[in-house]
Structure formats: structure tokens, C-alpha cells
Short mmCIF file of C-alpha atoms and ligand atoms in Angstrom, two decimals:
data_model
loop_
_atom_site.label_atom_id
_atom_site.label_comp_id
_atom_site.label_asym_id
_atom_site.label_seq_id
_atom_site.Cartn_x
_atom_site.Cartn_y
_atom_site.Cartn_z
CA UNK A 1 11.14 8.14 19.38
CA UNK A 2 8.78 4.83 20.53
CA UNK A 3 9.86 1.69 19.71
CA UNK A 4 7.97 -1.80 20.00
CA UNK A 5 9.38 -4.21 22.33
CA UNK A 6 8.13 -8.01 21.95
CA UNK A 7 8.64 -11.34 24.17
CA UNK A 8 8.50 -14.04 21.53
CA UNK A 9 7.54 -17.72 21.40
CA UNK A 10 3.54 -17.00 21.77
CA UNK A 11 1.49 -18.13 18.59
CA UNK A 12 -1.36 -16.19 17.45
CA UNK A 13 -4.42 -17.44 18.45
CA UNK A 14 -8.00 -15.72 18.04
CA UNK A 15 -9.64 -13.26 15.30
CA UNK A 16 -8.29 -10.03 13.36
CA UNK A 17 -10.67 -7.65 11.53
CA UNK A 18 -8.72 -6.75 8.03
CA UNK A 19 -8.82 -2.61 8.00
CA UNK A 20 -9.72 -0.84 5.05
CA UNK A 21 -6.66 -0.43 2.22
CA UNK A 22 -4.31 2.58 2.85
CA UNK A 23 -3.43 1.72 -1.09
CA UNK A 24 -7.47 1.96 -2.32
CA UNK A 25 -7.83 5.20 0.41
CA UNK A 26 -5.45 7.40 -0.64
CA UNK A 27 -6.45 7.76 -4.46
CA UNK A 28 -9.95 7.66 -3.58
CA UNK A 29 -9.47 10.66 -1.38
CA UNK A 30 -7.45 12.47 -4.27
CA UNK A 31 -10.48 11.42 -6.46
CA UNK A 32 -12.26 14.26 -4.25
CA UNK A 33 -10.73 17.07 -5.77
CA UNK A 34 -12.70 15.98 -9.07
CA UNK A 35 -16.01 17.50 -7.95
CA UNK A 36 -17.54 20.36 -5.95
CA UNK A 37 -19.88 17.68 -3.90
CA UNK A 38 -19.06 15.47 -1.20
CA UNK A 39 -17.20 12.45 -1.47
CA UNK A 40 -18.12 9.89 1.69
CA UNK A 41 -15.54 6.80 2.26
CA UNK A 42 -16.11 4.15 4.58
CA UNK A 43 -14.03 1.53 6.20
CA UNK A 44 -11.09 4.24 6.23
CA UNK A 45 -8.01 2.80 7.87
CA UNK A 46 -6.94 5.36 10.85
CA UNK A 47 -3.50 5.47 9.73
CA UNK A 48 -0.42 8.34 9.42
CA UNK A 49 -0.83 8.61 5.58
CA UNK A 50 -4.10 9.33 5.59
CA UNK A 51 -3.26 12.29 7.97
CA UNK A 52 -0.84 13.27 5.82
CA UNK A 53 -3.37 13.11 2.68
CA UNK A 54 -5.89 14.96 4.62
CA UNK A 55 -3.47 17.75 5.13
CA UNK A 56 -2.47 18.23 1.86
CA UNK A 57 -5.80 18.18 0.85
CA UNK A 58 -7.23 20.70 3.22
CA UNK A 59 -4.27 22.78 2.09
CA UNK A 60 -6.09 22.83 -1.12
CA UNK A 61 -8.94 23.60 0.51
CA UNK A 62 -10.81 20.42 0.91
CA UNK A 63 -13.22 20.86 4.06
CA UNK A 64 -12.64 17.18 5.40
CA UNK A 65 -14.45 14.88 8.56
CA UNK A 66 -12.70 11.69 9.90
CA UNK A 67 -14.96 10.14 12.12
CA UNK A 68 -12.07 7.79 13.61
CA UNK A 69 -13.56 4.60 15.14
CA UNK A 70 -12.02 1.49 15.87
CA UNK A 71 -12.44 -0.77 12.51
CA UNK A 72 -14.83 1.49 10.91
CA UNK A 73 -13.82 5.24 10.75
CA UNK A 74 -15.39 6.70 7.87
CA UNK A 75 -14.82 10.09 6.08
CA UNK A 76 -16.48 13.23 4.05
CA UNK A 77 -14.46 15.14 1.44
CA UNK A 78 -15.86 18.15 -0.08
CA UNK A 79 -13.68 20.40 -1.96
CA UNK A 80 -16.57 23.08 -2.57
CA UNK A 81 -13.52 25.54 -3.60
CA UNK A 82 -10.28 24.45 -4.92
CA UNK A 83 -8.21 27.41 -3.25
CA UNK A 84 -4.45 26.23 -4.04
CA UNK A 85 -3.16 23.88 -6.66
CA UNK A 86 0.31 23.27 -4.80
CA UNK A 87 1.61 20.10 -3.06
CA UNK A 88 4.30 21.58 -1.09
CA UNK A 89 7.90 19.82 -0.48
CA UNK A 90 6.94 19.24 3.27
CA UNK A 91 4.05 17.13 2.77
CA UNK A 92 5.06 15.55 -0.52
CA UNK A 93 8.64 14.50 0.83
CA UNK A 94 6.83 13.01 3.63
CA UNK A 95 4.35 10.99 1.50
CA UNK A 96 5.16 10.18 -2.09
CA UNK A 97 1.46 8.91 -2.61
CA UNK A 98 0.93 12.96 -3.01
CA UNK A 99 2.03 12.55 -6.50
CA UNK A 100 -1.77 11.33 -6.76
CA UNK A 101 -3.18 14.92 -6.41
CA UNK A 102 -1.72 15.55 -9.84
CA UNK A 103 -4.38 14.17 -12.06
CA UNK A 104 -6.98 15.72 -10.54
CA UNK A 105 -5.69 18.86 -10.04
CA UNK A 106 -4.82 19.64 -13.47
CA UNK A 107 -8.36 17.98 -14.55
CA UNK A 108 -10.40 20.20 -12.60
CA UNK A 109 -8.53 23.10 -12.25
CA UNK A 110 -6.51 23.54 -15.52
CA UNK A 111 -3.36 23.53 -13.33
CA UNK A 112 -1.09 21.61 -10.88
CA UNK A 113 2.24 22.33 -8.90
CA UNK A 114 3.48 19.34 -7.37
CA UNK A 115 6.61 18.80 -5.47
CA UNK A 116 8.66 16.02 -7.13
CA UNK A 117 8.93 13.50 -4.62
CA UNK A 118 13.00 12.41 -4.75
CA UNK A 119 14.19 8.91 -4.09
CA UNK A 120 12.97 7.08 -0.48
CA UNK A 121 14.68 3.83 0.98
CA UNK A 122 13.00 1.02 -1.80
CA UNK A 123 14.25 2.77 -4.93
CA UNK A 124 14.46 5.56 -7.10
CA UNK A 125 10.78 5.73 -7.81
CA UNK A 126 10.54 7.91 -10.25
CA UNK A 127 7.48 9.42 -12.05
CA UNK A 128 8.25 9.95 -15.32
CA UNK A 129 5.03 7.95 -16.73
CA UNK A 130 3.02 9.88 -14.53
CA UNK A 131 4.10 13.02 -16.61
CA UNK A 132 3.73 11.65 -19.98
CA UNK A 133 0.56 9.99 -19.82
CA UNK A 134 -0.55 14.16 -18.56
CA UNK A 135 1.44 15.29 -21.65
CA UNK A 136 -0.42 12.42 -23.16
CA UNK A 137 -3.70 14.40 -22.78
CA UNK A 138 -2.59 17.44 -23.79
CA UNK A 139 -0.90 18.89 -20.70
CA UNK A 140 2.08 21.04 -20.67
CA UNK A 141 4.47 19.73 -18.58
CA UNK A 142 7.80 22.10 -16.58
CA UNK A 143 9.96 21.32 -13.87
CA UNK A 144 11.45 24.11 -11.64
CA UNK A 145 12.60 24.62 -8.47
CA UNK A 146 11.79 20.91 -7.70
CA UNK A 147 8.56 21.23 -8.60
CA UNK A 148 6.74 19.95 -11.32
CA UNK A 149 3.95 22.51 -13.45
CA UNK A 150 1.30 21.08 -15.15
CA UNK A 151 -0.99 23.40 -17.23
CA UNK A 152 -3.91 22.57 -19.53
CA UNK A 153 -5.69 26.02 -19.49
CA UNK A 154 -8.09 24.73 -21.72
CA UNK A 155 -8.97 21.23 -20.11
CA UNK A 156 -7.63 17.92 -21.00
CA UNK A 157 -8.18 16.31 -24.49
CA UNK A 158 -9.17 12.43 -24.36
CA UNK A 159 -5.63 10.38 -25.50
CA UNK A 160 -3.68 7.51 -26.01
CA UNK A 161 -0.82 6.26 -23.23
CA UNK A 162 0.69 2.90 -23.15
CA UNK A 163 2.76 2.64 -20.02
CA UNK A 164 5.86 0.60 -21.18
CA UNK A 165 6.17 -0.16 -17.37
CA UNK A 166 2.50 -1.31 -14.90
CA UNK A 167 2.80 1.85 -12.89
CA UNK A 168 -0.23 1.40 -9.93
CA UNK A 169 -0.13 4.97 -8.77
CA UNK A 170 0.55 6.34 -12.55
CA UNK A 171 -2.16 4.06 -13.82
CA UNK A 172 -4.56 5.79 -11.00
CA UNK A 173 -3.37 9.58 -11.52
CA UNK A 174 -4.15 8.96 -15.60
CA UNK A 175 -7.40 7.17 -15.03
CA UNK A 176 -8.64 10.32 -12.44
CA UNK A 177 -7.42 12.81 -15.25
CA UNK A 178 -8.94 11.03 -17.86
CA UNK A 179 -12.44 11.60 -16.18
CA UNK A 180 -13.02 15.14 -16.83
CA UNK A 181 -11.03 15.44 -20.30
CA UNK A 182 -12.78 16.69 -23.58
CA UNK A 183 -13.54 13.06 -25.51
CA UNK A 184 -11.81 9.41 -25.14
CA UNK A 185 -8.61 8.19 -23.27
CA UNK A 186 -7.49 4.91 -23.81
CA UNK A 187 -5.04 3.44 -21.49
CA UNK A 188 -2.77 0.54 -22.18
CA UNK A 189 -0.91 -1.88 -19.99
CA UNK A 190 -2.19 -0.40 -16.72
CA UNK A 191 -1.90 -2.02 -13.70
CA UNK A 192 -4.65 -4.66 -12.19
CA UNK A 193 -4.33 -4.75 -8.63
CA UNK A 194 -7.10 -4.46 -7.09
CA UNK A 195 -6.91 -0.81 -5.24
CA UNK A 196 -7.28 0.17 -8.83
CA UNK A 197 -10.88 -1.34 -9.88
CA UNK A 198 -11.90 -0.01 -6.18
CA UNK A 199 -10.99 3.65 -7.91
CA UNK A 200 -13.09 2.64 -10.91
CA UNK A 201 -15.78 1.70 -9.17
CA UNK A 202 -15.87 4.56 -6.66
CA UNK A 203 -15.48 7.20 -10.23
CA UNK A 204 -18.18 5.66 -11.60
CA UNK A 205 -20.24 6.24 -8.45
CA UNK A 206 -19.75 9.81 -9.28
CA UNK A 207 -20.33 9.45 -13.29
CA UNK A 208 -17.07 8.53 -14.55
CA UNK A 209 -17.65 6.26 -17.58
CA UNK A 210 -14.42 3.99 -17.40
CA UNK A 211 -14.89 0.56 -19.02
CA UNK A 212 -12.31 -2.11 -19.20
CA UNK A 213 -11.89 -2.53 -15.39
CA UNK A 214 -9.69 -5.63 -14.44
CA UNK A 215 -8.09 -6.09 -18.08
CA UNK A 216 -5.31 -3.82 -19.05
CA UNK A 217 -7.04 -1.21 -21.04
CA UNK A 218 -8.83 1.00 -20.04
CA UNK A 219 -11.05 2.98 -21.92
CA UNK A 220 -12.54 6.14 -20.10
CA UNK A 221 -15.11 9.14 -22.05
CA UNK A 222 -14.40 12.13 -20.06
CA UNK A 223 -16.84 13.63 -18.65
CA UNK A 224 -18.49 17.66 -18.06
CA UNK A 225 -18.03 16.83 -14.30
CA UNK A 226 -18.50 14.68 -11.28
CA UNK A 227 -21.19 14.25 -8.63
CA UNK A 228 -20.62 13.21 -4.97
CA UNK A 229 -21.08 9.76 -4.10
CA UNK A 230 -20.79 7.17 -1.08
CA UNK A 231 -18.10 4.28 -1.53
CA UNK A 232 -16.55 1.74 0.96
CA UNK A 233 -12.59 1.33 0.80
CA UNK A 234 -11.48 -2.21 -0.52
CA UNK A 235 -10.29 -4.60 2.77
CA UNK A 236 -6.23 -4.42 2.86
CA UNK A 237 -5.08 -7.51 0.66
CA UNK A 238 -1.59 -6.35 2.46
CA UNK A 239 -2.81 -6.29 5.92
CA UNK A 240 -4.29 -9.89 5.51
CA UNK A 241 -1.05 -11.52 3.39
CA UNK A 242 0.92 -9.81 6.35
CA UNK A 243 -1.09 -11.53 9.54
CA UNK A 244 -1.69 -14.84 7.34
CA UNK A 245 2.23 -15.03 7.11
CA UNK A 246 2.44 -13.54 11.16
CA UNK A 247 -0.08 -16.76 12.19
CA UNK A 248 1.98 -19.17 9.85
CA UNK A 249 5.41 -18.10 11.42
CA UNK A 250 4.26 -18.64 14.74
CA UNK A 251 2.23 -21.52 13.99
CA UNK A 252 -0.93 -20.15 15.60
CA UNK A 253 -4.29 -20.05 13.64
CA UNK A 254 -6.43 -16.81 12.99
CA UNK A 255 -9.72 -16.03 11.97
CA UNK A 256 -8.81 -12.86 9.36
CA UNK A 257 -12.14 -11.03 9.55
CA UNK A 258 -12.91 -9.46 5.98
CA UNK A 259 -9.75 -11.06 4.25
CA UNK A 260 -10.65 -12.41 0.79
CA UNK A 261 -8.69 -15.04 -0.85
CA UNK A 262 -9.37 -13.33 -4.74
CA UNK A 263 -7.42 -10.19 -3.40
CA UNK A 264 -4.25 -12.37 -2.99
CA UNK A 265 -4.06 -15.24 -5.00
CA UNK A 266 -0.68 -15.96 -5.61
CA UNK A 267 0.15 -15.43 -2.16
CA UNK A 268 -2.35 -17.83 -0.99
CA UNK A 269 -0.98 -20.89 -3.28
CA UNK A 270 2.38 -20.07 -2.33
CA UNK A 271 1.16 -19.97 1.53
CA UNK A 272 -0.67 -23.04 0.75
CA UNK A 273 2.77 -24.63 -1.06
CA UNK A 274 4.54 -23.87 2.12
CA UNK A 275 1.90 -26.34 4.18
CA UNK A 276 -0.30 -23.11 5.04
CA UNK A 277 -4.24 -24.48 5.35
CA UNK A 278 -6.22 -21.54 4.07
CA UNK A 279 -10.26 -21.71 4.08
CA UNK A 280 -12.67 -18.96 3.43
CA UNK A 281 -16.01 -19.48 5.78
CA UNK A 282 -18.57 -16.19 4.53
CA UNK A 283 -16.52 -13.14 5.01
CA UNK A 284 -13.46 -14.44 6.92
CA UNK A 285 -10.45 -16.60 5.81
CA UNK A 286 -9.18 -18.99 8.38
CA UNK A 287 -5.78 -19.61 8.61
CA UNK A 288 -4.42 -23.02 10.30
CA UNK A 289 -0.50 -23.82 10.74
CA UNK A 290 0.37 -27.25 10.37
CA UNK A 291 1.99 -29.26 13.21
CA UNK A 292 4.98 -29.92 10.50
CA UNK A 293 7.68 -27.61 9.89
CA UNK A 294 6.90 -25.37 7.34
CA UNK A 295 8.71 -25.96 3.77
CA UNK A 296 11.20 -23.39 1.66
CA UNK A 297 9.02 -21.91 -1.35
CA UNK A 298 10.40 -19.95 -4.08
CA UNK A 299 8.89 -16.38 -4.99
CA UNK A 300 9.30 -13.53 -6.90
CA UNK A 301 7.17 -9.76 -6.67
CA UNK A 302 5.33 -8.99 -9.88
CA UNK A 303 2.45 -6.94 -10.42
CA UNK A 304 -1.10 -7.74 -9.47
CA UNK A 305 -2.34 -10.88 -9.71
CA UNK A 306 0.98 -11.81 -9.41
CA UNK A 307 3.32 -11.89 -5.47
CA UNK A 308 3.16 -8.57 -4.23
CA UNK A 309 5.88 -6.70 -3.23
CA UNK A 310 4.69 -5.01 -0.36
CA UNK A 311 5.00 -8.85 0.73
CA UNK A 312 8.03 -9.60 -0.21
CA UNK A 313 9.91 -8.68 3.38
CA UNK A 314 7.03 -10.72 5.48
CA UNK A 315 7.36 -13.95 3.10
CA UNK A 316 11.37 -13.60 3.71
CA UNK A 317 10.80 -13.67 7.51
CA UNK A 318 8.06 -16.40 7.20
CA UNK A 319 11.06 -18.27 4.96
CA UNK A 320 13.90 -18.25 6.98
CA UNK A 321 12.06 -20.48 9.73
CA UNK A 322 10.87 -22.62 6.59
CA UNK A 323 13.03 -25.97 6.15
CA UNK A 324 15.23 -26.20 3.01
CA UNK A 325 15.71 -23.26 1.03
CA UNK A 326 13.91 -20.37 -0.29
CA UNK A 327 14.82 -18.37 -3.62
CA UNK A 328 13.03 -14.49 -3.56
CA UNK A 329 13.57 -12.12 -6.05
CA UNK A 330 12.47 -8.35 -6.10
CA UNK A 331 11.66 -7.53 -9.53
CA UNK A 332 9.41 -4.07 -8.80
CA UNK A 333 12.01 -1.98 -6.23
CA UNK A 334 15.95 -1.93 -7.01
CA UNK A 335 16.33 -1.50 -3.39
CA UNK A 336 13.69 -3.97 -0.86
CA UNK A 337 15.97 -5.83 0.81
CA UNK A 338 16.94 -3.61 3.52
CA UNK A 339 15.52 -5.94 6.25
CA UNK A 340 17.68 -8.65 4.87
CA UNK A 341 20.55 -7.57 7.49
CA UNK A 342 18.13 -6.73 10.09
CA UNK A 343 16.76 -10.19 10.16
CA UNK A 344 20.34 -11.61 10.11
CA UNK A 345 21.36 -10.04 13.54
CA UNK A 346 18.51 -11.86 14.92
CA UNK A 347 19.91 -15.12 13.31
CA UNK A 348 18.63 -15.45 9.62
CA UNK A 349 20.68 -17.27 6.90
CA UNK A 350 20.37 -15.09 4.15
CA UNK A 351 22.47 -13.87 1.20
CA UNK A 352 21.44 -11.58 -1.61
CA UNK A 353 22.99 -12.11 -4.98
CA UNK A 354 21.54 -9.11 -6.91
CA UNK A 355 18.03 -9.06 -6.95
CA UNK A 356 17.45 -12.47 -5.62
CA UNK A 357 18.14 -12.72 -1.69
CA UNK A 358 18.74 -17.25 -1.00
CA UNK A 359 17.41 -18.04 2.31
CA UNK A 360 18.02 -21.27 3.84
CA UNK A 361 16.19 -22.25 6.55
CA UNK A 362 17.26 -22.00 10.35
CA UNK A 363 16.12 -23.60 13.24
CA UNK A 364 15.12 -20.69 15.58
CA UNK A 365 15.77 -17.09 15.33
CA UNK A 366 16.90 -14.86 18.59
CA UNK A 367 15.64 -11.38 19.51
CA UNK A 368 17.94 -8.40 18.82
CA UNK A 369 17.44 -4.82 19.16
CA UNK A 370 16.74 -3.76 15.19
CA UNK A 371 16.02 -1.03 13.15
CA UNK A 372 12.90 -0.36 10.61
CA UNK A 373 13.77 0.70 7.41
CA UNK A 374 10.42 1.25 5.42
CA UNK A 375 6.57 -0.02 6.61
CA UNK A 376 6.60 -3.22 5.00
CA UNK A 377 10.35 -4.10 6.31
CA UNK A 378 9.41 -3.06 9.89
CA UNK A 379 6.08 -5.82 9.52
CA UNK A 380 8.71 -7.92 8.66
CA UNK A 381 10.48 -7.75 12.04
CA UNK A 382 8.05 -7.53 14.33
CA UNK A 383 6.36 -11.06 12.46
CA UNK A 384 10.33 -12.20 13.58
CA UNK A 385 10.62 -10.75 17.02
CA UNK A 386 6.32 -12.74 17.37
CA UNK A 387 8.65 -15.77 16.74
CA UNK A 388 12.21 -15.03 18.33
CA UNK A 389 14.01 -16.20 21.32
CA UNK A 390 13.71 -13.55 23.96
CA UNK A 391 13.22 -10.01 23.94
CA UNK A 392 13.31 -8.06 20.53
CA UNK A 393 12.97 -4.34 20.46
CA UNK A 394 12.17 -2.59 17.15
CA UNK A 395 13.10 0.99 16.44
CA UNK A 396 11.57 3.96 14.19
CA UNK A 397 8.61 2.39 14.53
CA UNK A 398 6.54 5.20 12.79
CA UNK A 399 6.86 3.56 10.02
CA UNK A 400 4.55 1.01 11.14
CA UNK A 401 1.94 3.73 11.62
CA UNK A 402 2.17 4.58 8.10
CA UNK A 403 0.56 1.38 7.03
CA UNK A 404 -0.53 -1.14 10.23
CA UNK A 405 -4.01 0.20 11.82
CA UNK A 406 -4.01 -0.88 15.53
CA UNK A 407 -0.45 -3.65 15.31
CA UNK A 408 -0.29 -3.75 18.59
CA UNK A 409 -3.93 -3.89 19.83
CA UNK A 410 -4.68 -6.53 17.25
CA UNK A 411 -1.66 -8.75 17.68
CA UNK A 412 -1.89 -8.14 21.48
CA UNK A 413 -5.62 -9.85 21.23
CA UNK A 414 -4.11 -12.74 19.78
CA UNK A 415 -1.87 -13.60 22.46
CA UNK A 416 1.32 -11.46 21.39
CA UNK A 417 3.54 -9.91 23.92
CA UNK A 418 4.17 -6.85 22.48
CA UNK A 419 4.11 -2.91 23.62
CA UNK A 420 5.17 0.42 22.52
CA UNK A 421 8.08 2.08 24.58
CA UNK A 422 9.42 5.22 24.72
C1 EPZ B 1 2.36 1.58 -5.44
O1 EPZ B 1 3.46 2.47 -5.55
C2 EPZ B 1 2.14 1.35 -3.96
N1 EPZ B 1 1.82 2.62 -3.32
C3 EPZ B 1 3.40 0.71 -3.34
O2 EPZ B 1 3.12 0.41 -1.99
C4 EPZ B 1 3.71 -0.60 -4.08
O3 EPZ B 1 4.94 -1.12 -3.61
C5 EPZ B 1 3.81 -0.35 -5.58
O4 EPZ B 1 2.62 0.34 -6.07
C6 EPZ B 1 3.99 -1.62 -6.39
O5 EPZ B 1 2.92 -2.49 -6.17
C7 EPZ B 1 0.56 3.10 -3.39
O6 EPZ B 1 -0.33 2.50 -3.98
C8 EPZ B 1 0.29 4.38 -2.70
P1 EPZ B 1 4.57 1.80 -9.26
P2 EPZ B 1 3.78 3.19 -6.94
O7 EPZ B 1 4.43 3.11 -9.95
O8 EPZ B 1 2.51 3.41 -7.65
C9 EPZ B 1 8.57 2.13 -11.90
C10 EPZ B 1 3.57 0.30 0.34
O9 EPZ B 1 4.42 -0.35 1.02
N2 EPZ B 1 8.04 3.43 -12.33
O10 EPZ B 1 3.59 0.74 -9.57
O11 EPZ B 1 4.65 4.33 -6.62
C11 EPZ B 1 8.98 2.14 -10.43
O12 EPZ B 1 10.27 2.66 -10.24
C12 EPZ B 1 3.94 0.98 -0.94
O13 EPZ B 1 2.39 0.42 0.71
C13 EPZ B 1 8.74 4.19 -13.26
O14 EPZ B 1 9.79 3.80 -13.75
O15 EPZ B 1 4.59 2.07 -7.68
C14 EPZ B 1 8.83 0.68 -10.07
O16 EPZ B 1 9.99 0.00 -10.45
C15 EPZ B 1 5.41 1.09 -1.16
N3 EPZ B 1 8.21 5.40 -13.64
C16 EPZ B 1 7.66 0.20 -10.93
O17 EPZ B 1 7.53 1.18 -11.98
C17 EPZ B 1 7.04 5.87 -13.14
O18 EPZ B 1 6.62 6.97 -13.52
C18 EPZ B 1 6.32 0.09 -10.24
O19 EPZ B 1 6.04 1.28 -9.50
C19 EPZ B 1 6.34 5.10 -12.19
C20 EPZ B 1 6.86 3.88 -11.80
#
């Protein structure tokens, strides 16, 4: 299994195109399955869930091209003939974003048999609201043999759901279903982040009327049916918190190519509380460390605009080089902290009391041989090992391919010593 090995102590230094979202790509390919024409994405980020996605979709017998080019693969989907309505166990287990074929399936075909995805290392994640808001709009919903059976022979009737919890991925799957059901579906309390107007946008592209984008309610009159259309993927708010926090940690300064302060606002006035200089010049955001140490910065994960979770682990890392102390609480997953011991071995002070982890700042950290738990934990140690004393080598690293186009290449081109081993 490859690992990543990295010599620390170099800051980054140079320029870092932002890739496309994996979060905005992987609905808007499910969003394909709503018409017979063909869907064509640009700015597609080359990554191991969107293999996975395309598989499951071909399964169903999407005929899909991924042009894969460095920073600007792109990508038709045409599912002409929806052969098979089934997300197996093998693909599902392996990506729980498959969940996001539900929706559609049962809007355009009447029907849907989805694995249920089980529990991964953040949390239970279940997908309860994903079902109701379906029963919601008339479907019929069974569970057996692990799977769950959706059925609305005669097409979905326009509803009401109000998710008593901001689901991103239910609030996507109802909005797709919504599309093609007989009359109007309001949605209440749906998430905001930003993946989720890209889907909006891209649906209307192909005749969706959904208004109410950016508040959260959404009001959508379903439609007969869909037409192809062209739409370019949102850039990765993730990807850009991730190396704003990776050039801040190491003090370097980066030009993030594409990065747009609006995606991550809260992150940025944190960043900018810890003595992070942040300036947007056109299309890029500079980043500048400050000669000072950086200071300790309170934060806690809430949904869109507020901290994200999925940077929750790199903030940590960024915090326990910070000086005083730093308070973090994970208020989305029951279960993010599982870096939290991995950055102690390499000499983090950091104790979790619940669902608040207190990090008080240290004066260097060492390189340790470690072990990825989930993508946005493994980011988390490699920004640490960028920073470390010595030689740190990072295992299960295919985590990392799940989410990080290019790591390596792009850190690399910033001055990083860091390579894949076997
Ligand atoms: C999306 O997951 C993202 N994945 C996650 O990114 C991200 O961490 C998460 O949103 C929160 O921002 C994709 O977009 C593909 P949720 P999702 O439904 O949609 C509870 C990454 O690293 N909940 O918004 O699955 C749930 O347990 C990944 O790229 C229910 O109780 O997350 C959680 O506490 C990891 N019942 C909260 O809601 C449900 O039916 C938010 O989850 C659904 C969710």
C-alpha cells in the first residue's frame, strides 16, 4: 500500500491552481440520470470518487467520457437508457456520496434500490432525512437485505420537507427529486454551502425551475423533464482552506489560483484572526505568513457559511504550532477527531474533552511514522509532516486520493519535499 514520505522544515513558496469541487462534482454527475441528453462538466477534479461515481453510474448505464487533463479534465454524461436502478453494496460501501443516485433514480425511473451505506470512521451518518423528504413526495419507502427500495410508480408529487437537521447531501438528493415531480416542493432549512447553489444552477441549465437559491427554502415546480446542458464545477472551497492553512503552517506564501474568499468566509477571518494576510488580486487569493508566530484562535464546524468541517483537522494542525491556546469543537461528526492522536505522536499538545479537542500551542512538532484515518485527517498530517522535524511518513494514503487532485505534484512545486513510496 503507498505511503507519502516528507522531509519537513521547507515553506511553501510559489502558485497552486484550486481543482474543481469533488463536493459540487459528485451530485452534478448524479444530476445526469435526470435526462436522456448529455450532461457536459468542466473543471472535473481527477480524483478516486469520481471513479467510483462513474462506475456506479455506468452500472446504470450511463455512457460516460473523462477527458483527464491536468487542472482541467472535463466530462460527458449521457444516460440515453437507464438499464439498472441498483447501487450495489460494493460501490456504495466504498463511497457513501452514492446515496446521491437516490433522488434521481426514483424521479426518473419510478424506482430506486440503493445500498444503505453503514457507519464510516467520522460518525454514524445516517440517512434517515434522505428517506423522508422521498416519502415526503410521495415515495414508498422499504428496507431489506440492506438495501433500501424506493418506489413511486406513478412519479413524484410536489411536497413539503423541513429537515429538522441542514443535511448537504439530503438537501441535494430532495432538490434533484423535486425536479421531475408532478407540481411544487418546498424545502425548508436546507443547507447553503455552496456545492449546493452550483447544483441549482447546473438544474436550471437543464430546465429545473428551483428558486430560493442561497436562503434556506427552496421552492422547486417539477418539471415534464430535463434537457442536457454544459456547466463548470464550483473551485474546491476545501482544497483552498486546506493549502491557505498548509502555507500559514509553514510560513511560506502562495498564490491560490481560482480560490475565492466568498466560498470560505469564516475560515478566512479566523485565518486572518490568527495573523494570516489574505488578499484577493482577479481570480487568485494570495496568502502571506507573517514573520510573528502565529496566535491560538478558537473555532467550531457549523454548516455553510459557517467553519467547515471538512476543515476542522487542517485548522487543528495549523493550531498546535499557534502560540497560546486553541479551543475546537466538532459540532457536525460525533467522531472527527481521529487525527488528534496521530498529531500527538509527532508532538502535539492536545486533549479532547467531548466534542471540544484544547490545543495549546507547542514550539515545534517532530516527524513520526502515522496513520490516515479519513481524507480530511490525512491533509491534516501531511500539512504537519510540511512543518515537522525530520522525516514523516504517512500511511493509507488512498485516502488522500479520494479528495486531493495532484498533493504531491502541487505541494512538490512549492518547494515541499515530499514523495509517494511503496
Ligand atoms: C457532506 O456530507 C459532505 N459530503 C461531507 O464531506 C461534509 O463533511 C458534510 O456534508 C458536512 O458539511 C459530500 O458533499 C459528498 P450531512 P453529508 O448530511 O451530506 C446528520 C468530505 O470530507 N444527518 O450534511 O453526508 C449527520 O449525521 C466529506 O469531503 C442525519 O442525522 O453530511 C451529520 O451529523 C466528509 N440524517 C449532519 O446531519 C441524515 O439523513 C450533517 O450531515 C443526514 C444527515
Amino acid at each position: 500500500m503507498d505511503k507519502i514520505r516528507i522531509m519537513g522544515g521547507n515553506p511553501l513558496v510559489g502558485d497552486i491552481r484550486v481543482s474543481g469541487a469533488k463536493n459540487a462534482a459528485l451530485p452534478l454527475m448524479a444530476a445526469s440520470l435526470l435526462t436522456d441528453q448529455p450532461l457536459h462538466l468542466t473543471s472535473v477534479p481527477d480524483l478516486s470518487d469520481i471513479l467510483s461515481m462513474i462506475e456506479l453510474l455506468t452500472h446504470m448505464g450511463a455512457e460516460i467520457t473523462f477527458d483527464r487533463r491536468i487542472d482541467s479534465s472535463s466530462m460527458t454524461l449521457c444516460v440515453k437508457n437507464l438499464s439498472d436502478t441498483t447501487a450495489p453494496y460494493d460501490v456504495v460501501r466504498k463511497m457513501r456520496a452514492s446515496v446521491l443516485v437516490l433522488g434521481p433514480l426514483v424521479a426518473r425511473a419510478g424506482e430506486a434500490h440503493v445500498s444503505l451505506p453503514g457507519g464510516c470512521a467520522i460518525g454514524t451518518r445516517p440517512i434517515d432525512l434522505h428517506l423522508k423528504g422521498l416519502e415526503a413526495l410521495g415515495a414508498e419507502i422499504t428496507l431489506e437485505g440492506g438495501y433500501i427500495h424506493a418506489k413511486a410508480p406513478n412519479g413524484l408529487q410536489g411536497g413539503t420537507f423541513t429537515f429538522p437537521i441542514v443535511s448537504v447531501t439530503g438537501t441535494e438528493n430532495l432538490m434533484m427529486a423535486a425536479t421531475l415531480a408532478k407540481g411544487t416542493t418546498r424545502l425548508i432549512n436546507v443547507a447553503r454551502e455552496p456545492e449546493i447553489a452550483d447544483l441549482a444552477a447546473c438544474l436550471t441549465g437543464m430546465g429545473a425551475k428551483i428558486s430560493g437559491i442561497g436562503t434556506d427554502t427552496l421552492i422547486i415546480e417539477g418539471v415534464e423533464s430535463l434537457q442536457g446542458t454544459t456547466h463548470r464545477v464550483i473551485s474546491d472551497r476545501i482544497e483552498a482552506g486546506t493549502y491557505a492553512m498548509a502555507a500559514a503552517i509553514t510560513k511560506g506564501n502562495l498564490r491560490l489560483k481560482g480560490a475565492c474568499l466568498d466560498l470560505i468566509p469564516t475560515v478566512a477571518s479566523l485565518l486572518q484572526q490568527a495573523g494570516v494576510e489574505l488578499e484577493e488580486e482577479g481570480e487568485d487569493l494570495i496568502v502571506r505568513s507573517p514573520s510573528a508566530p502565529l496566535q491560538g484562535v478558537d473555532m467550531m464546524t457549523e454548516p455553510f457559511p459557517g467553519f467547515a468541517t471538512d476543515l476542522q483537522a487542517q485548522w487543528m494542525a495549523l493550531m498546535t504550532l499557534s502560540e497560546g491556546a486553541s479551543m475546537i469543537t466538532e459540532t457536525i461528526w460525533e467522531n472527527r477527531f481521529m487525527h488528534v492522536p496521530e498529531l500527538c505522536r509527532m508532538g502535539a499538545n492536545i486533549t479532547i474533552h467531548g466534542s471540544s479537542a484544547l490545543v495549546r500551542g507547542v514550539k515545534a512538532l517532530k516527524g513520526a511514522p502515522v496513520m490516515a484515518t479519513d481524507l480530511r485527517a490525512s491533509v491534516s498530517l501531511v500539512m504537519a509532516g510540511l512543518v515537522a522535524e525530520g522525516e514523516t511518513v504517512i500511511h493509507r494514503v488512498y485516502h488522500l486520493d479520494r479528495g486531493y487532485e495532484h498533493l504531491e505534484e502541487k505541494l512538490r512545486n512549492c518547494g515541499a519535499e515530499i514523495e509517494r513510496i511503496q
